[in-house]
Coordinates of C-alpha atoms in Angstrom, one line a residue:
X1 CA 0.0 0.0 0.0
X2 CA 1.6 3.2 -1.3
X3 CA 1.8 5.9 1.8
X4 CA -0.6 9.0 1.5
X5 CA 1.4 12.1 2.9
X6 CA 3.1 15.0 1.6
X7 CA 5.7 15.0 -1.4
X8 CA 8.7 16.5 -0.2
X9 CA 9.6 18.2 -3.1
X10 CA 6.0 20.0 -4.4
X11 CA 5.1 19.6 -0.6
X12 CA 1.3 18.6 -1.5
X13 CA -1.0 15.6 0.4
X14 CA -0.8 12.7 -2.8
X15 CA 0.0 8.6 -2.8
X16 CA 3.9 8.7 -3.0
X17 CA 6.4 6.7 -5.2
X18 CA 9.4 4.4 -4.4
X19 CA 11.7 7.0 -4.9
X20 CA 15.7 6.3 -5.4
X21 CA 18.1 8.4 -4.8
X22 CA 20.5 7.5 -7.4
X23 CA 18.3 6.3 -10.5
X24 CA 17.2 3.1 -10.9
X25 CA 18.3 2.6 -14.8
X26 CA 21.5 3.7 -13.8
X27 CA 22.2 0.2 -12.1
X28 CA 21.0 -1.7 -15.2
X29 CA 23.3 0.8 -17.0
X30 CA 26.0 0.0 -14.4
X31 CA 26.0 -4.0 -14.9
X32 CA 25.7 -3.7 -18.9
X33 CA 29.3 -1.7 -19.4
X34 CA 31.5 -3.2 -16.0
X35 CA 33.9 -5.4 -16.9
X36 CA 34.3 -5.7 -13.0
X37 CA 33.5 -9.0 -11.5
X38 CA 31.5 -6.4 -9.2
X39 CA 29.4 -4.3 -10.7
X40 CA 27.7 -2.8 -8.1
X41 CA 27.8 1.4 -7.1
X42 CA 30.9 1.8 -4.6
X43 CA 29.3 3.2 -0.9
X44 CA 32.4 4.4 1.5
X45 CA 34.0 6.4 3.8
X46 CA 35.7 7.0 7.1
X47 CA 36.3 3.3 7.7
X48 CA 34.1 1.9 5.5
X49 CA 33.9 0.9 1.6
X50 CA 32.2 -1.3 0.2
X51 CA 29.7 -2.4 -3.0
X52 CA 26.5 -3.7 -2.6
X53 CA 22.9 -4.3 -5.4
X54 CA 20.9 -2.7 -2.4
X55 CA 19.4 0.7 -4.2
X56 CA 19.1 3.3 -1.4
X57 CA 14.6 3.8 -2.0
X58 CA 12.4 5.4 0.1
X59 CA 8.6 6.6 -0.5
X60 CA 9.2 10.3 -0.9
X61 CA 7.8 12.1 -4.0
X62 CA 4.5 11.8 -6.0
X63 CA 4.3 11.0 -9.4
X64 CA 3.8 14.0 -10.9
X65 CA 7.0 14.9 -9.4
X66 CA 8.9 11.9 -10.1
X67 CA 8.4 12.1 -13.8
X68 CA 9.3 16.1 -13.0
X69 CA 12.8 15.2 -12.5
X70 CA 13.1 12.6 -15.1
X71 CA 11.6 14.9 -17.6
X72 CA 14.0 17.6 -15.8
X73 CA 17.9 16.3 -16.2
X74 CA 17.7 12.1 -15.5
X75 CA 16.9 11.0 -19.0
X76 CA 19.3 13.2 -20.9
X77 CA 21.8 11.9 -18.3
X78 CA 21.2 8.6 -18.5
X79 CA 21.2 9.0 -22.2
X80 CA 24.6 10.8 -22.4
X81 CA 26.7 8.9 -20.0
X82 CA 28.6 5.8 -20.6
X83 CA 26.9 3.1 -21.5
X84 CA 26.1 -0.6 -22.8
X85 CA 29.0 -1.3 -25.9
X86 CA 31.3 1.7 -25.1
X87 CA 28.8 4.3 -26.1
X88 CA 29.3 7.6 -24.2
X89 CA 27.5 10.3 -26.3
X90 CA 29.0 13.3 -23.6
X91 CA 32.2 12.5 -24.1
X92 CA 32.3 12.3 -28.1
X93 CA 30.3 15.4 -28.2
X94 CA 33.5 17.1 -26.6
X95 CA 35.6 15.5 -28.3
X96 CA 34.6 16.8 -31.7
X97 CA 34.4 20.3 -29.6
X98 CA 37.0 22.9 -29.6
X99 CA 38.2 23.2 -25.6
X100 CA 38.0 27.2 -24.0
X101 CA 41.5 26.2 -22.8
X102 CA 44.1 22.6 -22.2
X103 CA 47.4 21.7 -21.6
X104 CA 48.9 18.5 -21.3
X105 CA 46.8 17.6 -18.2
X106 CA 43.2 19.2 -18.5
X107 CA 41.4 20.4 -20.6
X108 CA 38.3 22.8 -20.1
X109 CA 35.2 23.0 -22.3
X110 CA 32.2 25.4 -22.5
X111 CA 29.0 23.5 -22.7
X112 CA 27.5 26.6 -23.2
X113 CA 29.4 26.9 -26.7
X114 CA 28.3 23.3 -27.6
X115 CA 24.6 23.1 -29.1
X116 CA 24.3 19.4 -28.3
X117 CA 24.9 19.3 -24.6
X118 CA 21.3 20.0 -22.6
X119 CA 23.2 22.5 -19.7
X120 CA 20.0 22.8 -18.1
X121 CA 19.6 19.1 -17.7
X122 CA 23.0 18.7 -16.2
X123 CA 22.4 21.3 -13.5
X124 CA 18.9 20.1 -12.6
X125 CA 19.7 16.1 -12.7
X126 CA 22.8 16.5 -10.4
X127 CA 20.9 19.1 -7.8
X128 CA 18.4 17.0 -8.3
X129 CA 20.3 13.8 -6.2
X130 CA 22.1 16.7 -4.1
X131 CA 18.7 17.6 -3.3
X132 CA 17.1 14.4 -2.2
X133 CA 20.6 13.2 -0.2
X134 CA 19.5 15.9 2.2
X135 CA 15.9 15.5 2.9
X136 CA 15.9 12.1 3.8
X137 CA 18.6 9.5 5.8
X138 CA 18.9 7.2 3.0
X139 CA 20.2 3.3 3.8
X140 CA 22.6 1.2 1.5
X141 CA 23.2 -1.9 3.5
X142 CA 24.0 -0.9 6.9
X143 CA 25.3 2.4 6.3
X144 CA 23.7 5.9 6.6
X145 CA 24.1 8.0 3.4
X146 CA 22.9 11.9 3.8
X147 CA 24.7 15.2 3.3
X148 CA 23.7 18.7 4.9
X149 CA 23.0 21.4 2.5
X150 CA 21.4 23.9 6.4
X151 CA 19.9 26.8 4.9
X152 CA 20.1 26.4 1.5
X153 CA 18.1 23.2 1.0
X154 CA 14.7 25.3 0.7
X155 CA 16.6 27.0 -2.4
X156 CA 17.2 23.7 -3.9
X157 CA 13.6 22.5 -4.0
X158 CA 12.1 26.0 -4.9
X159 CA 14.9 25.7 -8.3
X160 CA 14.1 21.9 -8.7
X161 CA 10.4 22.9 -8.9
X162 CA 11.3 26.1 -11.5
X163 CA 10.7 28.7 -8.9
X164 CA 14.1 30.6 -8.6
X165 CA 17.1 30.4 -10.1
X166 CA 20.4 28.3 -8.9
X167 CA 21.0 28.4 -5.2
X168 CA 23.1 31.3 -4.0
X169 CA 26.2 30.0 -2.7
X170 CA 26.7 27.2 -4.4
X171 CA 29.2 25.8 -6.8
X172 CA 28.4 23.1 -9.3
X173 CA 31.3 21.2 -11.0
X174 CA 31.4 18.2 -13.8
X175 CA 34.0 16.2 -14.5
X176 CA 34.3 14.1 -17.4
X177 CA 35.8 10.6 -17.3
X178 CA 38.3 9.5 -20.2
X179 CA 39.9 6.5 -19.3
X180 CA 38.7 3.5 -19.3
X181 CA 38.9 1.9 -16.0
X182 CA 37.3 5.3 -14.6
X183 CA 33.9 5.1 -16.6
X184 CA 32.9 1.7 -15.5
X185 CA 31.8 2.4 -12.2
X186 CA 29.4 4.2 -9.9
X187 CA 29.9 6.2 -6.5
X188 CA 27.1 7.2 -3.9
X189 CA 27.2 10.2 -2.3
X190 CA 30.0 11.2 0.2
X191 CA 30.8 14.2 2.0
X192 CA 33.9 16.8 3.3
X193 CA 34.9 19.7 4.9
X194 CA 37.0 22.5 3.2
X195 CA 37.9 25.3 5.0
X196 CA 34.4 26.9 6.4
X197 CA 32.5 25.2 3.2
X198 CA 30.7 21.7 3.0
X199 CA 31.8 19.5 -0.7
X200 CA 30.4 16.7 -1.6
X201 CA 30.3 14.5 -4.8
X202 CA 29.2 11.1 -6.6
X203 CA 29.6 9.1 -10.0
X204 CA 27.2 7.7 -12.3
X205 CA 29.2 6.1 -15.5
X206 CA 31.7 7.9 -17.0
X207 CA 30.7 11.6 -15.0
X208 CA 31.5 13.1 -11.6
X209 CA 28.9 15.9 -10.3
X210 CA 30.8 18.0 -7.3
X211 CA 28.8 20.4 -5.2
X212 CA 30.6 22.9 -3.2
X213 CA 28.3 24.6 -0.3
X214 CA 28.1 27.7 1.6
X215 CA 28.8 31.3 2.0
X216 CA 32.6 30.9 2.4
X217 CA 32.7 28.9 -0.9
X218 CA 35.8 30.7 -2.8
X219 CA 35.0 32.9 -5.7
X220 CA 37.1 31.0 -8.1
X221 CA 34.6 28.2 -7.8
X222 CA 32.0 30.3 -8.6
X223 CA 33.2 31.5 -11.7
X224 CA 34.9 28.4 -13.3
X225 CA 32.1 26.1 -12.5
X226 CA 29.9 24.5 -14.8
X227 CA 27.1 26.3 -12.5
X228 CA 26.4 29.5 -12.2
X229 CA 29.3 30.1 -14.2
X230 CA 26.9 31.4 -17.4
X231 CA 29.8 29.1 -19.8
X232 CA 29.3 25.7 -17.8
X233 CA 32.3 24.1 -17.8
X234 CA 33.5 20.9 -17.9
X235 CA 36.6 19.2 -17.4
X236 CA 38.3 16.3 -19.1
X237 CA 40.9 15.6 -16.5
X238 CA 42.6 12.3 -16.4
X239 CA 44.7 13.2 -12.9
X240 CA 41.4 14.1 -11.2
X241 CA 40.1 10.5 -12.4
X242 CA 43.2 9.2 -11.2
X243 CA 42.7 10.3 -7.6
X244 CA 39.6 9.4 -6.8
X245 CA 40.4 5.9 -8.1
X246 CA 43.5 6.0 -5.4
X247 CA 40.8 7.5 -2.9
X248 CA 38.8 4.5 -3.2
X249 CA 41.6 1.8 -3.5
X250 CA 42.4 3.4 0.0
X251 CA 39.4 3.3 1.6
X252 CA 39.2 -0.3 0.5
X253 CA 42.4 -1.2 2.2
X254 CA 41.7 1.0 5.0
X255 CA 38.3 -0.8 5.8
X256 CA 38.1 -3.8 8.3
X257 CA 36.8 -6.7 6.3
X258 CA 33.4 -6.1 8.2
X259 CA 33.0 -3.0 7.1
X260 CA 33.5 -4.0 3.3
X261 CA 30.4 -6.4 2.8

């Protein structure tokens, strides 16, 4: 029996969905590229890592609103990550794209410059799952995954729902993965602390969203972000890839064996 009580994101009385916080396809997606023996999303953090086919689900938006963010960002997403038989649609669009500036380790593109990436979908899809990681304690396995967005978590729903622009004080990056033991894979949510601001980040195939978080968020990361930088930027940046594969090998080693099922 689906529960009657109020969607949290339009905030009316209706029967609610079995809403995921990272989408549903995107597993299917995940098993049908991963070459891994695992193919399941990676969940860790301070002395914990693990993978595991539990989906993190809750009942917590209505229809209406659940097709509001697929409509919104999650099927162009889906669409342009990596996927089944190599296809990543993102990453050839940029690669017959001109970059605003690279060297031998980066290079930076304007999504605002290239027709066939859907900006808006981007932004909305990613704040979408920042959104719902803070208005619920969601479960994978035995382990709590939720981040703290304080006051600016009303901002978030009111721009989810089209009723103000992007959230002050907030920096949206998106990082593009290139090599190919970096695309096969999946990361929930996790969380830091840098320097008076909150970050936090996950991975579907083949793309990295990073949210930074509050008012003492640096002014660089306001400007060279893909949001609300008015160029959207993206980064193709292989070194970047390379640490957060070393950031998860290390949690791996770092977890007690308990803490890894």
């Amino acid at each position: 029996m689906r529960p009657f009580r109020e969607c949290r994101l339009c905030l009316r009385e209706r029967f609610l969905c079995k809403s995921h916080l990272l989408p549903r396809a995107m597993y299917k997606t995940l098993r049908s590229v991963t070459k891994h023996r695992n193919p399941n999303p990676i969940t860790f953090g301070h002395g914990f890592a693990y993978q595991t086919s539990e989906q993190a689900q809750t009942y917590l938006l209505c229809e209406e609103c659940e097709d509001r963010l697929r409509q919104g960002g999650e099927n162009w997403v889906l669409a342009n990550c990596y996927r089944t038989g190599g296809m990543f649609r993102l990453r050839e669009t940029l690669e017959h794209a001109a970059p605003m500036w690279a060297d031998s380790d980066i290079q930076i593109y304007s999504a605002a410059r290239i027709p066939a990436i859907d900006t808006a979908a981007m932004a909305y899809f990613s704040l979408s799952v920042f959104w719902r990681a803070a208005v619920h304690p969601w479960r994978v396995g035995s382990r709590r995954i939720d981040i703290d967005l304080g006051p600016y978590r009303e901002p978030f729903r009111r721009f989810l729902m089209n009723e103000a622009s992007f959230p002050a004080c907030a920096a949206l990056s998106v990082l593009v993965g290139i090599e190919s033991q970096m695309v096969e894979w999946a990361a929930n949510l996790r969380s830091g602390n840098d320097n008076g601001f909150h970050s936090h980040r996950f991975t579907i195939p083949g793309i990295t969203f990073m949210l930074s978080v509050g008012a003492r968020v640096p002014a660089e990361y306001l400007t060279v972000s893909f949001a609300p930088t008015p160029e959207h930027f993206i980064a193709v940046y292989p070194a970047a890839e390379q640490r957060q594969l070393m950031e998860i090998y290390t949690a791996f080693r770092a977890a007690p064996l308990s803490a890894r099922l």
